[in-house]
Rosetta silent file (secondary structure, phi, psi, omega in degrees, C-alpha in Angstrom):
SEQUENCE: XXXXXXXXXXXXXXXXXXXXXXXXXXXXXXXXXXXXXXXXXXXXXXXXXXXXXXXXXXXXXXXXXXXXXXXXXXXXXXXXXXXXXXXXXXXXXXXXXXXXXXXXXXXXXXXXXXXXXXXXXXXXXXXXXXXXXXXXXXXXXXXXXXXXXXXXXXXXXXXXXXXXXXXXXXXXXXXXXXXXXXXXXXXXXXXXXXXXXXXXXXXXXXXXXXXXXXXXXXXXXXXXXXXXXXXXXXXXXXXXXXXXXXXXXXXXXX
SCORE:     score description
SCORE:     0.000 S_00000001
   1 L     0.000  140.941  172.392    6.774   -1.409   -4.770 S_00000001
   2 E   -93.643  109.228 -175.206    5.317   -3.461   -7.575 S_00000001
   3 E  -115.361  128.125  179.075    6.843   -6.901   -7.054 S_00000001
   4 E  -121.735  142.761  177.944    6.249   -9.814   -9.409 S_00000001
   5 E  -120.481  129.812  176.098    7.302  -13.434   -9.013 S_00000001
   6 E   -92.629  118.346 -172.644    7.636  -15.841  -11.950 S_00000001
   7 E  -122.307  140.820  177.857    6.517  -19.254  -10.735 S_00000001
   8 L  -126.791  141.862  171.210    6.574  -22.671  -12.364 S_00000001
   9 E   -86.420  132.644  179.514    4.955  -25.960  -11.383 S_00000001
  10 E  -132.067  164.802  174.195    7.385  -28.871  -11.512 S_00000001
  11 E   -57.446  147.173  171.513    7.377  -32.560  -10.716 S_00000001
  12 L   -58.888  142.984 -175.004    7.828  -33.409   -7.068 S_00000001
  13 L   -61.402  -20.712  179.072   11.524  -33.993   -6.400 S_00000001
  14 L  -105.876   11.473 -178.784   10.820  -37.624   -5.437 S_00000001
  15 L   -71.935  136.522  175.039    8.422  -38.299   -8.304 S_00000001
  16 L   -84.550  118.971 -176.388    9.191  -41.326  -10.482 S_00000001
  17 L   -79.900  131.958  178.033    9.260  -40.150  -14.087 S_00000001
  18 E  -117.573  129.500  178.784    7.404  -42.320  -16.619 S_00000001
  19 E  -109.704  128.583 -177.908    8.030  -41.956  -20.363 S_00000001
  20 E  -135.216  123.484 -178.787    5.373  -43.147  -22.763 S_00000001
  21 L    55.675   39.857  176.417    5.560  -42.819  -26.570 S_00000001
  22 L    77.382    8.227  179.446    8.553  -40.504  -26.291 S_00000001
  23 E  -130.082  153.636  177.484    6.836  -38.093  -23.912 S_00000001
  24 E   -74.614  125.661  178.826    6.800  -37.661  -20.151 S_00000001
  25 E   -84.978  111.815 -172.470    3.561  -39.030  -18.731 S_00000001
  26 L  -118.881    5.134 -175.394    2.451  -36.417  -16.215 S_00000001
  27 L   -71.198  -18.201  178.816   -1.267  -37.000  -15.729 S_00000001
  28 L  -113.337    4.577 -176.634   -0.670  -38.973  -12.534 S_00000001
  29 L   -81.067  153.012  175.490    2.395  -37.092  -11.277 S_00000001
  30 L   -91.846  131.839 -178.597    2.432  -34.894   -8.182 S_00000001
  31 E  -110.520  150.049  178.424    3.382  -31.277   -8.856 S_00000001
  32 E  -137.740  171.836  169.390    4.887  -28.703   -6.513 S_00000001
  33 E   -66.154  131.933  175.044    6.225  -25.161   -6.697 S_00000001
  34 L   -49.613  123.646 -172.682    9.619  -25.310   -8.338 S_00000001
  35 H   -52.347  -39.466  178.110   11.927  -25.309   -5.269 S_00000001
  36 H   -66.259  -29.473  178.119   14.043  -22.375   -6.490 S_00000001
  37 H   -69.696  -24.235  176.247   10.847  -20.381   -7.026 S_00000001
  38 H   -62.656  -37.435  176.037   10.027  -20.799   -3.340 S_00000001
  39 H   -63.764  -37.188  179.357   13.058  -18.636   -2.553 S_00000001
  40 H   -66.143  -43.507  178.679   11.695  -16.039   -4.981 S_00000001
  41 H   -62.633  -46.867 -179.467    8.254  -16.024   -3.327 S_00000001
  42 H   -60.596  -45.821 -178.633    9.764  -15.729    0.150 S_00000001
  43 H   -65.961  -36.645  176.981   12.103  -12.890   -0.854 S_00000001
  44 H   -60.865  -42.914  179.703    9.250  -11.027   -2.551 S_00000001
  45 H   -65.182  -42.751  179.510    7.214  -11.191    0.668 S_00000001
  46 H   -62.810  -42.812  179.756   10.177  -10.008    2.746 S_00000001
  47 H   -68.238  -37.939  175.424   10.826   -7.053    0.420 S_00000001
  48 H   -62.676  -45.173 -179.605    7.135   -6.100    0.405 S_00000001
  49 H   -63.034  -30.303 -179.014    7.000   -6.192    4.188 S_00000001
  50 H   -82.683  -32.257 -171.639   10.085   -3.966    4.337 S_00000001
  51 H  -121.960   -4.621 -176.942    9.129   -1.442    1.652 S_00000001
  52 L    84.270  178.927 -179.737    5.366   -1.752    1.134 S_00000001
  53 L   101.765 -154.700 -179.309    3.526   -2.508   -2.070 S_00000001
  54 E  -143.487  157.256  179.158    2.177   -5.840   -3.265 S_00000001
  55 E  -113.461  122.535  177.174    3.403   -9.216   -4.480 S_00000001
  56 E  -115.699  125.327 -179.800    1.860  -10.731   -7.604 S_00000001
  57 E  -100.610  130.269 -175.547    2.759  -14.309   -8.532 S_00000001
  58 E  -123.141  133.804  178.689    2.527  -15.179  -12.241 S_00000001
  59 E  -135.437  144.827  173.565    2.595  -18.635  -13.808 S_00000001
  60 E  -109.897  123.688 -178.442    2.295  -19.949  -17.357 S_00000001
  61 E   169.046 -162.454  178.678    0.733  -23.392  -17.597 S_00000001
  62 L   -87.879  177.509 -176.611   -2.439  -25.430  -17.372 S_00000001
  63 H   -64.380  -20.203  178.852   -5.282  -25.082  -14.901 S_00000001
  64 H   -68.855  -12.080  177.580   -3.589  -27.588  -12.580 S_00000001
  65 H   -74.497   -9.195  179.073   -1.050  -24.844  -11.762 S_00000001
  66 H   -59.123  -34.658 -178.633   -3.728  -23.133   -9.665 S_00000001
  67 H   -61.223  -44.137 -179.372   -2.759  -25.331   -6.709 S_00000001
  68 H   -69.844  -35.188  176.312    0.806  -24.019   -6.692 S_00000001
  69 H   -65.611  -40.025  177.263   -0.403  -20.436   -7.093 S_00000001
  70 H   -64.000  -35.273  176.401   -2.746  -20.913   -4.121 S_00000001
  71 H   -63.436  -42.246  177.342    0.216  -22.194   -2.130 S_00000001
  72 H   -63.214  -38.727  176.230    2.124  -18.992   -2.950 S_00000001
  73 H   -64.429  -38.831  178.516   -0.892  -16.956   -1.852 S_00000001
  74 H   -67.324  -29.783  176.113   -1.011  -18.932    1.394 S_00000001
  75 H   -67.988  -27.749  178.548    2.663  -18.114    1.953 S_00000001
  76 L   140.003   -1.442  175.483    1.755  -14.424    1.824 S_00000001
  77 L   -63.685  153.562 -174.650    1.605  -13.232   -1.798 S_00000001
  78 L   -88.211  -40.923 -177.091   -1.185  -10.735   -2.476 S_00000001
  79 E  -141.451  161.185  177.902   -2.417  -11.754   -5.927 S_00000001
  80 E  -139.012  148.598  179.316   -1.857  -14.514   -8.473 S_00000001
  81 E  -133.806  128.478  175.262   -2.208  -14.733  -12.236 S_00000001
  82 E  -112.482  121.176  176.001   -2.397  -17.909  -14.315 S_00000001
  83 E  -104.148  109.332 -175.522   -1.789  -17.569  -18.057 S_00000001
  84 E   -76.254  130.958 -176.679   -3.053  -20.736  -19.687 S_00000001
  85 L  -121.226   25.517 -174.685   -0.845  -22.024  -22.491 S_00000001
  86 L   -65.047  -18.186  178.943   -2.624  -25.248  -23.415 S_00000001
  87 L   -86.639   -4.413 -179.009   -2.969  -24.047  -27.024 S_00000001
  88 L   -85.647  126.044  175.887    0.805  -23.700  -27.447 S_00000001
  89 L  -100.570  140.892  178.450    2.470  -26.581  -29.270 S_00000001
  90 L    57.024   43.136  178.341    6.167  -27.308  -28.777 S_00000001
  91 L   -69.597  152.234  178.352    6.492  -24.670  -26.094 S_00000001
  92 L  -150.628 -167.509 -177.982    9.903  -23.956  -24.585 S_00000001
  93 H   -59.925  -34.891 -178.652   11.748  -21.307  -22.564 S_00000001
  94 H   -68.263  -41.014  179.200   11.439  -18.793  -25.390 S_00000001
  95 H   -68.122  -43.039  178.049    7.641  -19.100  -25.642 S_00000001
  96 H   -60.196  -42.046 -179.356    7.210  -18.899  -21.866 S_00000001
  97 H   -64.242  -41.371 -179.984    9.448  -15.821  -21.745 S_00000001
  98 H   -66.593  -37.840  177.743    7.524  -14.059  -24.510 S_00000001
  99 H   -64.315  -47.863 -178.766    4.206  -14.757  -22.768 S_00000001
 100 H   -64.148  -42.946 -179.441    5.466  -13.452  -19.424 S_00000001
 101 H   -64.372  -38.524  178.564    7.097  -10.377  -20.956 S_00000001
 102 H   -63.722  -40.891  177.987    3.930   -9.510  -22.858 S_00000001
 103 H   -65.582  -39.694 -172.201    1.920   -9.699  -19.632 S_00000001
 104 H   -84.523  -13.520 -167.617    4.443   -7.627  -17.657 S_00000001
 105 L   -59.523  -30.411 -179.504    5.235   -4.944  -20.234 S_00000001
 106 L  -110.985   15.838 -177.713    2.650   -2.424  -18.976 S_00000001
 107 L   -91.636   -8.569 -179.958    2.687   -3.406  -15.273 S_00000001
 108 L    51.042   55.909 -179.955    5.626   -1.126  -14.355 S_00000001
 109 L   -70.941  142.040  171.787    7.334   -3.652  -12.058 S_00000001
 110 L   -88.870  -35.170 -176.263   10.009   -2.400   -9.682 S_00000001
 111 E  -144.347  129.538  174.870   11.285   -5.871   -8.887 S_00000001
 112 E  -120.365  130.330  179.677   10.799   -9.222  -10.635 S_00000001
 113 E  -119.802  141.530  175.829   11.978  -12.413   -8.951 S_00000001
 114 E  -141.330  165.235  173.616   12.330  -15.885  -10.442 S_00000001
 115 E   -71.938  154.090  178.956   13.982  -19.119   -9.471 S_00000001
 116 L   -58.069  -37.448  175.191   17.572  -19.658  -10.555 S_00000001
 117 L  -164.941  166.868  174.137   16.324  -22.542  -12.708 S_00000001
 118 L   -93.682  138.981 -175.327   13.537  -25.093  -12.925 S_00000001
 119 L   -73.669  -11.230  177.641   14.439  -28.541  -11.610 S_00000001
 120 L   -87.488  -52.965  179.843   12.773  -30.262  -14.581 S_00000001
 121 L   -87.394  -40.608  176.115   14.373  -28.476  -17.531 S_00000001
 122 L    71.272   17.398 -176.390   17.293  -26.871  -15.722 S_00000001
 123 L   -79.913  -31.340 -177.755   18.010  -24.318  -18.464 S_00000001
 124 L    65.228   26.641 -173.839   17.835  -21.191  -16.291 S_00000001
 125 L   -96.502  -29.266 -168.628   16.831  -19.161  -19.358 S_00000001
 126 H   -60.649  -48.858 -178.784   13.359  -17.791  -18.614 S_00000001
 127 H   -56.151  -57.562  179.159   14.327  -15.081  -16.108 S_00000001
 128 H   -59.540  -35.430  178.305   17.111  -13.492  -18.201 S_00000001
 129 H   -65.781  -40.575  177.170   15.021  -13.771  -21.389 S_00000001
 130 H   -61.518  -44.422  178.655   12.107  -11.927  -19.749 S_00000001
 131 H   -60.881  -41.109  178.713   14.483   -9.176  -18.627 S_00000001
 132 H   -62.540  -43.503 -179.062   15.893   -8.892  -22.140 S_00000001
 133 H   -68.454  -30.219  178.287   12.419   -8.605  -23.662 S_00000001
 134 H   -87.928   -6.085 -178.898   11.441   -5.954  -21.099 S_00000001
 135 L    59.772   44.351  174.691   14.757   -4.108  -21.593 S_00000001
 136 L  -123.943  165.385 -179.867   15.599   -4.129  -17.886 S_00000001
 137 E   -70.819  154.450  176.417   18.662   -5.298  -15.974 S_00000001
 138 E  -137.411  140.956  174.929   18.976   -8.873  -14.735 S_00000001
 139 E  -131.445  127.509 -174.627   21.167  -10.430  -12.041 S_00000001
 140 E  -102.215  163.438  174.026   21.272  -14.209  -11.652 S_00000001
 141 E    48.742   52.092 -177.353   21.960  -16.622   -8.769 S_00000001
 142 E   -82.341  147.527  177.372   21.517  -14.053   -6.009 S_00000001
 143 E  -123.070   -2.805  176.705   22.082  -14.955   -2.355 S_00000001
 144 E  -157.489  140.803 -178.026   21.399  -11.549   -0.770 S_00000001
 145 E  -143.989  124.960  174.781   19.183   -8.597   -1.693 S_00000001
 146 E  -133.630  131.342 -177.472   18.817   -5.163   -0.071 S_00000001
 147 E  -115.409  130.490 -179.703   16.847   -2.317   -1.636 S_00000001
 148 E  -157.412  132.237  175.261   17.388    1.325   -0.716 S_00000001
 149 L    59.670   37.881  178.095   16.913    4.625   -2.516 S_00000001
 150 L    75.866   11.248  178.715   15.744    3.116   -5.795 S_00000001
 151 E  -127.137  154.384  176.110   18.742    0.813   -6.000 S_00000001
 152 E  -112.306  128.480  173.212   19.300   -2.860   -5.293 S_00000001
 153 E  -101.861  117.213 -167.883   22.433   -4.052   -3.521 S_00000001
 154 E  -124.401  137.336  167.940   22.893   -7.668   -4.525 S_00000001
 155 E  -109.811  128.348 -179.024   25.254  -10.469   -3.610 S_00000001
 156 E  -124.301  151.730 -179.322   25.391  -13.238   -6.179 S_00000001
 157 E   -83.246  127.380  178.000   27.024  -16.632   -6.241 S_00000001
 158 E  -135.158  101.239  173.132   29.857  -16.993   -8.755 S_00000001
 159 L    50.672   50.282  176.857   31.737  -20.307   -8.947 S_00000001
 160 L    82.577    1.198  177.390   32.032  -20.801   -5.199 S_00000001
 161 E  -125.615 -171.320 -177.824   32.709  -17.119   -4.503 S_00000001
 162 E  -129.150  146.975  175.121   30.563  -13.982   -4.248 S_00000001
 163 E  -124.460  133.982 -178.883   30.092  -10.879   -6.370 S_00000001
 164 E  -107.311  128.625 -174.520   28.523   -7.681   -4.982 S_00000001
 165 E  -129.781  137.193  169.083   26.503   -5.525   -7.372 S_00000001
 166 E  -112.466  126.659 -171.765   24.688   -2.195   -7.009 S_00000001
 167 E  -145.394  141.314 -179.325   22.067   -1.706   -9.693 S_00000001
 168 E   -74.774  153.692  172.905   19.101    0.659  -10.220 S_00000001
 169 L   -79.996  152.830    0.927   15.494   -0.507  -10.219 S_00000001
 170 L   -77.573  155.443  179.721   13.671   -1.981  -12.042 S_00000001
 171 E  -149.205  148.738  173.264   15.624   -5.220  -12.018 S_00000001
 172 E  -108.890  132.288  178.593   14.934   -8.916  -12.463 S_00000001
 173 E  -124.989  147.310  172.464   16.778  -11.331  -10.182 S_00000001
 174 E  -110.438  137.474 -165.202   16.934  -15.108  -10.112 S_00000001
 175 E  -102.392  138.401 -175.131   17.080  -16.664   -6.660 S_00000001
 176 L  -116.032  158.794  173.363   19.492  -19.264   -5.367 S_00000001
 177 L   -56.956  137.594 -176.668   19.577  -21.493   -2.315 S_00000001
 178 L   103.429  -14.167  178.426   20.903  -19.541    0.665 S_00000001
 179 L   -66.100  -40.532 -178.574   18.967  -16.362   -0.107 S_00000001
 180 L  -164.285 -172.966  175.714   16.399  -17.108    2.615 S_00000001
 181 L  -120.435  102.370 -176.949   14.414  -19.894    4.249 S_00000001
 182 L   -56.985  137.483 -179.144   10.998  -20.253    2.553 S_00000001
 183 L   -80.994  156.959  170.905    8.133  -20.361    5.019 S_00000001
 184 L   -87.926  141.221  176.159    5.480  -23.041    5.215 S_00000001
 185 L   -61.035  130.324  177.648    1.922  -21.846    4.584 S_00000001
 186 L   -85.387  164.561  177.969    0.150  -21.422    7.912 S_00000001
 187 H   -60.669  -45.769  175.163   -3.465  -22.430    8.502 S_00000001
 188 H   -59.966  -37.115  178.653   -4.588  -18.758    8.665 S_00000001
 189 H   -64.976  -38.749  178.238   -2.603  -18.141    5.470 S_00000001
 190 H   -64.708  -40.542  179.350   -4.331  -21.050    3.733 S_00000001
 191 H   -67.063  -41.109  179.115   -7.741  -19.712    4.763 S_00000001
 192 H   -66.868  -33.352 -177.423   -6.868  -16.185    3.583 S_00000001
 193 H   -61.854  -29.917  179.893   -5.572  -17.535    0.273 S_00000001
 194 L   -64.932  -22.736 -178.085   -9.058  -18.764   -0.613 S_00000001
 195 L  -100.484   -6.050 -178.556  -10.258  -15.144   -0.651 S_00000001
 196 L   -81.821  157.954 -176.015   -7.321  -13.655   -2.547 S_00000001
 197 E   -72.541  128.407  170.706   -7.466  -12.818   -6.236 S_00000001
 198 E  -128.104  101.083 -176.738   -6.402  -15.505   -8.706 S_00000001
 199 E   -88.721  137.048  177.155   -6.869  -14.178  -12.223 S_00000001
 200 E  -113.499  126.045  179.118   -6.926  -16.550  -15.181 S_00000001
 201 E  -118.544  153.033  172.031   -5.927  -15.298  -18.628 S_00000001
 202 E  -108.721  163.355 -178.550   -5.845  -16.967  -22.014 S_00000001
 203 H   -60.899  -28.459  178.360   -3.311  -16.299  -24.737 S_00000001
 204 H   -65.778  -19.434  177.826   -6.010  -14.450  -26.685 S_00000001
 205 H   -77.609  -11.502  179.696   -6.019  -11.873  -23.893 S_00000001
 206 L  -112.174  153.181 -177.672   -2.434  -10.985  -24.774 S_00000001
 207 L   -87.176   77.850 -174.891   -1.122   -9.414  -27.969 S_00000001
 208 L  -128.387  141.425  175.521    0.941  -12.383  -29.089 S_00000001
 209 L  -137.589  154.404  174.432    1.581  -14.017  -32.429 S_00000001
 210 L    52.536   71.080 -178.242    3.765  -16.879  -33.657 S_00000001
 211 L   -97.160   22.767  177.441    4.477  -18.637  -30.379 S_00000001
 212 L   -64.700  138.546 -178.932    6.224  -21.616  -31.909 S_00000001
 213 L   -67.700  158.848 -178.793    9.211  -22.683  -29.820 S_00000001
 214 L   -96.706   -7.084  178.926   12.772  -22.109  -30.966 S_00000001
 215 L  -114.884  155.532 -179.907   14.079  -25.473  -29.768 S_00000001
 216 L  -124.893  127.175  178.370   13.323  -28.976  -30.987 S_00000001
 217 L   -87.321  118.435 -178.620   13.292  -32.053  -28.751 S_00000001
 218 L   -82.886  -41.381 -175.180   14.843  -34.980  -30.588 S_00000001
 219 L  -160.825  143.219  173.028   14.416  -37.665  -27.946 S_00000001
 220 L  -121.632  128.057 -177.958   13.426  -38.126  -24.303 S_00000001
 221 L  -152.479  156.698  175.910   14.728  -41.163  -22.465 S_00000001
 222 L   -83.837  147.618  177.272   15.600  -42.404  -19.010 S_00000001
 223 L   -63.382  150.229  179.745   19.279  -42.996  -18.177 S_00000001
 224 L   -66.674  143.491  177.751   20.462  -46.567  -18.457 S_00000001
 225 L   -58.968  140.720  179.401   20.514  -48.511  -15.176 S_00000001
 226 L   -75.786  138.694  176.492   23.906  -48.482  -13.527 S_00000001
 227 L   -77.629  158.189 -179.913   25.745  -51.784  -13.414 S_00000001
 228 L   -67.666  151.846 -179.606   26.949  -53.130  -10.093 S_00000001
 229 L   -74.896  169.149  179.842   30.428  -52.163   -8.936 S_00000001
 230 L  -112.274  128.292  176.978   33.481  -54.381   -8.881 S_00000001
 231 L  -101.836  119.392 -178.667   35.259  -55.182   -5.612 S_00000001
 232 L   -85.768  137.958 -177.608   38.931  -55.942   -6.087 S_00000001
 233 L  -112.184  164.716  173.853   40.463  -58.627   -3.891 S_00000001
 234 L    97.773 -169.212 -179.974   43.995  -59.491   -2.810 S_00000001
 235 L   -65.573  151.048 -179.716   47.095  -57.526   -1.945 S_00000001
 236 H   -52.656  -41.876 -178.791   47.117  -53.757   -2.691 S_00000001
 237 H   -62.599  -38.697  178.510   49.771  -54.162   -5.408 S_00000001
 238 H   -69.123  -38.548  178.592   47.644  -56.797   -7.142 S_00000001
 239 H   -63.064  -40.858  179.613   44.533  -54.613   -6.841 S_00000001
 240 H   -61.872  -45.101  179.754   46.377  -51.698   -8.471 S_00000001
 241 H   -62.763  -40.491 -179.810   47.439  -53.866  -11.398 S_00000001
 242 H   -68.157  -38.600  178.661   43.914  -55.204  -11.825 S_00000001
 243 H   -64.001  -43.845  178.369   42.435  -51.707  -11.649 S_00000001
 244 H   -60.303  -41.609  179.582   44.814  -50.439  -14.314 S_00000001
 245 H   -62.462  -42.095  179.139   43.868  -53.383  -16.522 S_00000001
 246 H   -64.796  -45.207 -178.980   40.138  -52.646  -16.103 S_00000001
 247 H   -65.187  -30.316 -176.646   40.580  -48.931  -16.841 S_00000001
 248 H   -84.604  -42.863 -172.485   42.677  -49.706  -19.908 S_00000001
 249 H  -100.317  -35.783 -176.932   40.792  -52.592  -21.525 S_00000001
 250 H   -90.569  -55.906 -176.979   37.213  -52.443  -20.197 S_00000001
 251 L   -82.008  -31.096  177.598   36.510  -48.781  -19.476 S_00000001
 252 L    60.073   50.733  176.723   39.151  -47.509  -21.934 S_00000001
 253 L  -110.470   -6.375  175.106   39.905  -44.262  -20.120 S_00000001
 254 L  -131.936    0.000    0.000   43.686  -44.700  -20.014 S_00000001
């Protein structure tokens, strides 16, 4: 099987975000594999081990994304590809999707896996957009995947319940928590990763034109600090009256 994983580098989940001149200052931030993408990498490795083939991890970003790609290789992926997008201005989900689809269009993938969403943007658009551009089926928020006889049997999360789908390959799926338990790179895996292929491409290597994004960012700002809570004193009946007064005159929700 030809298995591809779409991987994104994101801020560490405990990273303190700094905004400077209306932009996120990221030159000193620590980056990790987008947590949802870890489920995609793990599932790709499991499916390869069960059915044969190879796992190729693909990322669009700057050269600093090599670290996250090497981590995926250490987990067990076979090859990695970095498509540098430093020349793209005002990039968004649409530009990333077009770049990935252009790279994948002649690779004949049987299975493409991506994270359900990126924890920084949270749009969840890239996976389905890539599938649309490649004219293949897509199933989102999957929690179980079994492949047999050229078909994928998928369980997906839907509003606290589950939906079971049978769909022919090729297919793109986006991976949700609960699908598997991503492994930690082992020391032998880290050593092997240094010898595995990590190909770097530039946008000029792809047949792409007019990569201007379709969305416009008006403003980036941090949420306002939360004010301290109010502790009501006295008898319960008095507290109820005071609470109603606060909700009516201060908060104005009733």
